């Protein structure tokens, strides 16, 4: 989880070392799925979940409608 400026710097260094832009275009910098993570452990889980979702071309949505409806109901409560 680095800043945009750090990412730019790393990419510039990689380009200077001869890494092709075509390869750099495939680099993904995960920051995690929005699962409401608070602790470092939960943030790590959210990042790993995003990595797995991207790897298999998934969105990270709920797998069942019932769970989706329950979560949406919880979000609407004050």
PDB file of C-alpha atoms in Angstrom:
ATOM      1  CA  UNK A   1       0.000   0.000   0.000  1.00  0.00           C
ATOM      2  CA  UNK A   2       2.072   2.833  -1.274  1.00  0.00           C
ATOM      3  CA  UNK A   3       1.252   6.324  -2.346  1.00  0.00           C
ATOM      4  CA  UNK A   4       0.682   7.264  -5.968  1.00  0.00           C
ATOM      5  CA  UNK A   5       3.956   9.185  -5.905  1.00  0.00           C
ATOM      6  CA  UNK A   6       5.877   6.133  -4.628  1.00  0.00           C
ATOM      7  CA  UNK A   7       4.279   4.006  -7.364  1.00  0.00           C
ATOM      8  CA  UNK A   8       5.325   6.559 -10.005  1.00  0.00           C
ATOM      9  CA  UNK A   9       8.874   6.527  -8.655  1.00  0.00           C
ATOM     10  CA  UNK A  10       9.035   2.723  -8.673  1.00  0.00           C
ATOM     11  CA  UNK A  11       7.722   2.587 -12.229  1.00  0.00           C
ATOM     12  CA  UNK A  12      10.268   5.191 -13.359  1.00  0.00           C
ATOM     13  CA  UNK A  13      13.056   3.109 -11.818  1.00  0.00           C
ATOM     14  CA  UNK A  14      11.744  -0.035 -13.497  1.00  0.00           C
ATOM     15  CA  UNK A  15      11.543   1.734 -16.880  1.00  0.00           C
ATOM     16  CA  UNK A  16      15.120   2.980 -16.413  1.00  0.00           C
ATOM     17  CA  UNK A  17      16.142  -0.630 -15.748  1.00  0.00           C
ATOM     18  CA  UNK A  18      14.587  -1.662 -19.068  1.00  0.00           C
ATOM     19  CA  UNK A  19      11.186  -3.010 -17.997  1.00  0.00           C
ATOM     20  CA  UNK A  20       8.695  -2.581 -20.840  1.00  0.00           C
ATOM     21  CA  UNK A  21       5.574  -0.422 -20.460  1.00  0.00           C
ATOM     22  CA  UNK A  22       3.510  -3.404 -21.664  1.00  0.00           C
ATOM     23  CA  UNK A  23       4.612  -5.315 -18.575  1.00  0.00           C
ATOM     24  CA  UNK A  24       4.061  -2.367 -16.218  1.00  0.00           C
ATOM     25  CA  UNK A  25       0.513  -1.946 -17.565  1.00  0.00           C
ATOM     26  CA  UNK A  26      -0.273  -5.381 -16.100  1.00  0.00           C
ATOM     27  CA  UNK A  27       0.864  -4.437 -12.577  1.00  0.00           C
ATOM     28  CA  UNK A  28      -2.011  -4.222 -10.092  1.00  0.00           C
ATOM     29  CA  UNK A  29      -1.609  -2.411  -6.764  1.00  0.00           C
ATOM     30  CA  UNK A  30      -4.286  -3.834  -4.473  1.00  0.00           C
ATOM     31  CA  UNK A  31      -5.619  -1.728  -1.618  1.00  0.00           C
ATOM     32  CA  UNK A  32      -8.288  -4.188  -0.524  1.00  0.00           C
ATOM     33  CA  UNK A  33     -11.971  -4.940  -0.919  1.00  0.00           C
ATOM     34  CA  UNK A  34     -14.385  -2.788   1.053  1.00  0.00           C
ATOM     35  CA  UNK A  35     -15.229  -5.235   3.843  1.00  0.00           C
ATOM     36  CA  UNK A  36     -15.163  -2.692   6.652  1.00  0.00           C
ATOM     37  CA  UNK A  37     -11.698  -3.734   7.829  1.00  0.00           C
ATOM     38  CA  UNK A  38     -10.431  -1.920  10.936  1.00  0.00           C
ATOM     39  CA  UNK A  39      -7.526  -3.900  12.373  1.00  0.00           C
ATOM     40  CA  UNK A  40      -4.242  -4.616  10.549  1.00  0.00           C
ATOM     41  CA  UNK A  41      -5.254  -8.275  10.311  1.00  0.00           C
ATOM     42  CA  UNK A  42      -8.588  -7.379   8.716  1.00  0.00           C
ATOM     43  CA  UNK A  43      -6.861  -4.987   6.295  1.00  0.00           C
ATOM     44  CA  UNK A  44      -4.479  -7.770   5.279  1.00  0.00           C
ATOM     45  CA  UNK A  45      -7.470 -10.039   4.697  1.00  0.00           C
ATOM     46  CA  UNK A  46      -9.165  -7.359   2.554  1.00  0.00           C
ATOM     47  CA  UNK A  47      -6.008  -6.963   0.437  1.00  0.00           C
ATOM     48  CA  UNK A  48      -5.631 -10.728  -0.008  1.00  0.00           C
ATOM     49  CA  UNK A  49      -9.315 -10.975  -0.931  1.00  0.00           C
ATOM     50  CA  UNK A  50      -8.782  -8.392  -3.670  1.00  0.00           C
ATOM     51  CA  UNK A  51      -5.707 -10.244  -4.955  1.00  0.00           C
ATOM     52  CA  UNK A  52      -7.677 -13.490  -5.185  1.00  0.00           C
ATOM     53  CA  UNK A  53     -10.670 -11.741  -6.808  1.00  0.00           C
ATOM     54  CA  UNK A  54      -8.462 -10.133  -9.476  1.00  0.00           C
ATOM     55  CA  UNK A  55      -6.590 -13.396 -10.063  1.00  0.00           C
ATOM     56  CA  UNK A  56      -9.803 -15.227 -10.898  1.00  0.00           C
ATOM     57  CA  UNK A  57     -11.639 -12.318 -12.539  1.00  0.00           C
ATOM     58  CA  UNK A  58     -14.239 -11.956  -9.795  1.00  0.00           C
ATOM     59  CA  UNK A  59     -15.884  -8.867  -8.303  1.00  0.00           C
ATOM     60  CA  UNK A  60     -15.876  -9.758  -4.615  1.00  0.00           C
ATOM     61  CA  UNK A  61     -19.665  -9.618  -4.297  1.00  0.00           C
ATOM     62  CA  UNK A  62     -21.743 -11.714  -1.910  1.00  0.00           C
ATOM     63  CA  UNK A  63     -22.244 -15.266  -3.091  1.00  0.00           C
ATOM     64  CA  UNK A  64     -25.842 -15.493  -1.859  1.00  0.00           C
ATOM     65  CA  UNK A  65     -28.743 -13.096  -2.257  1.00  0.00           C
ATOM     66  CA  UNK A  66     -29.840 -13.648   1.354  1.00  0.00           C
ATOM     67  CA  UNK A  67     -26.537 -12.407   2.717  1.00  0.00           C
ATOM     68  CA  UNK A  68     -26.602  -9.463   0.322  1.00  0.00           C
ATOM     69  CA  UNK A  69     -30.069  -8.435   1.490  1.00  0.00           C
ATOM     70  CA  UNK A  70     -29.100  -8.744   5.172  1.00  0.00           C
ATOM     71  CA  UNK A  71     -26.004  -6.591   4.654  1.00  0.00           C
ATOM     72  CA  UNK A  72     -27.978  -3.967   2.754  1.00  0.00           C
ATOM     73  CA  UNK A  73     -30.525  -3.891   5.586  1.00  0.00           C
ATOM     74  CA  UNK A  74     -27.756  -3.315   8.127  1.00  0.00           C
ATOM     75  CA  UNK A  75     -26.365  -0.430   6.104  1.00  0.00           C
ATOM     76  CA  UNK A  76     -29.740   1.326   6.042  1.00  0.00           C
ATOM     77  CA  UNK A  77     -30.086   1.371   9.833  1.00  0.00           C
ATOM     78  CA  UNK A  78     -29.045   4.609  11.571  1.00  0.00           C
TER      79      UNK A  78
END
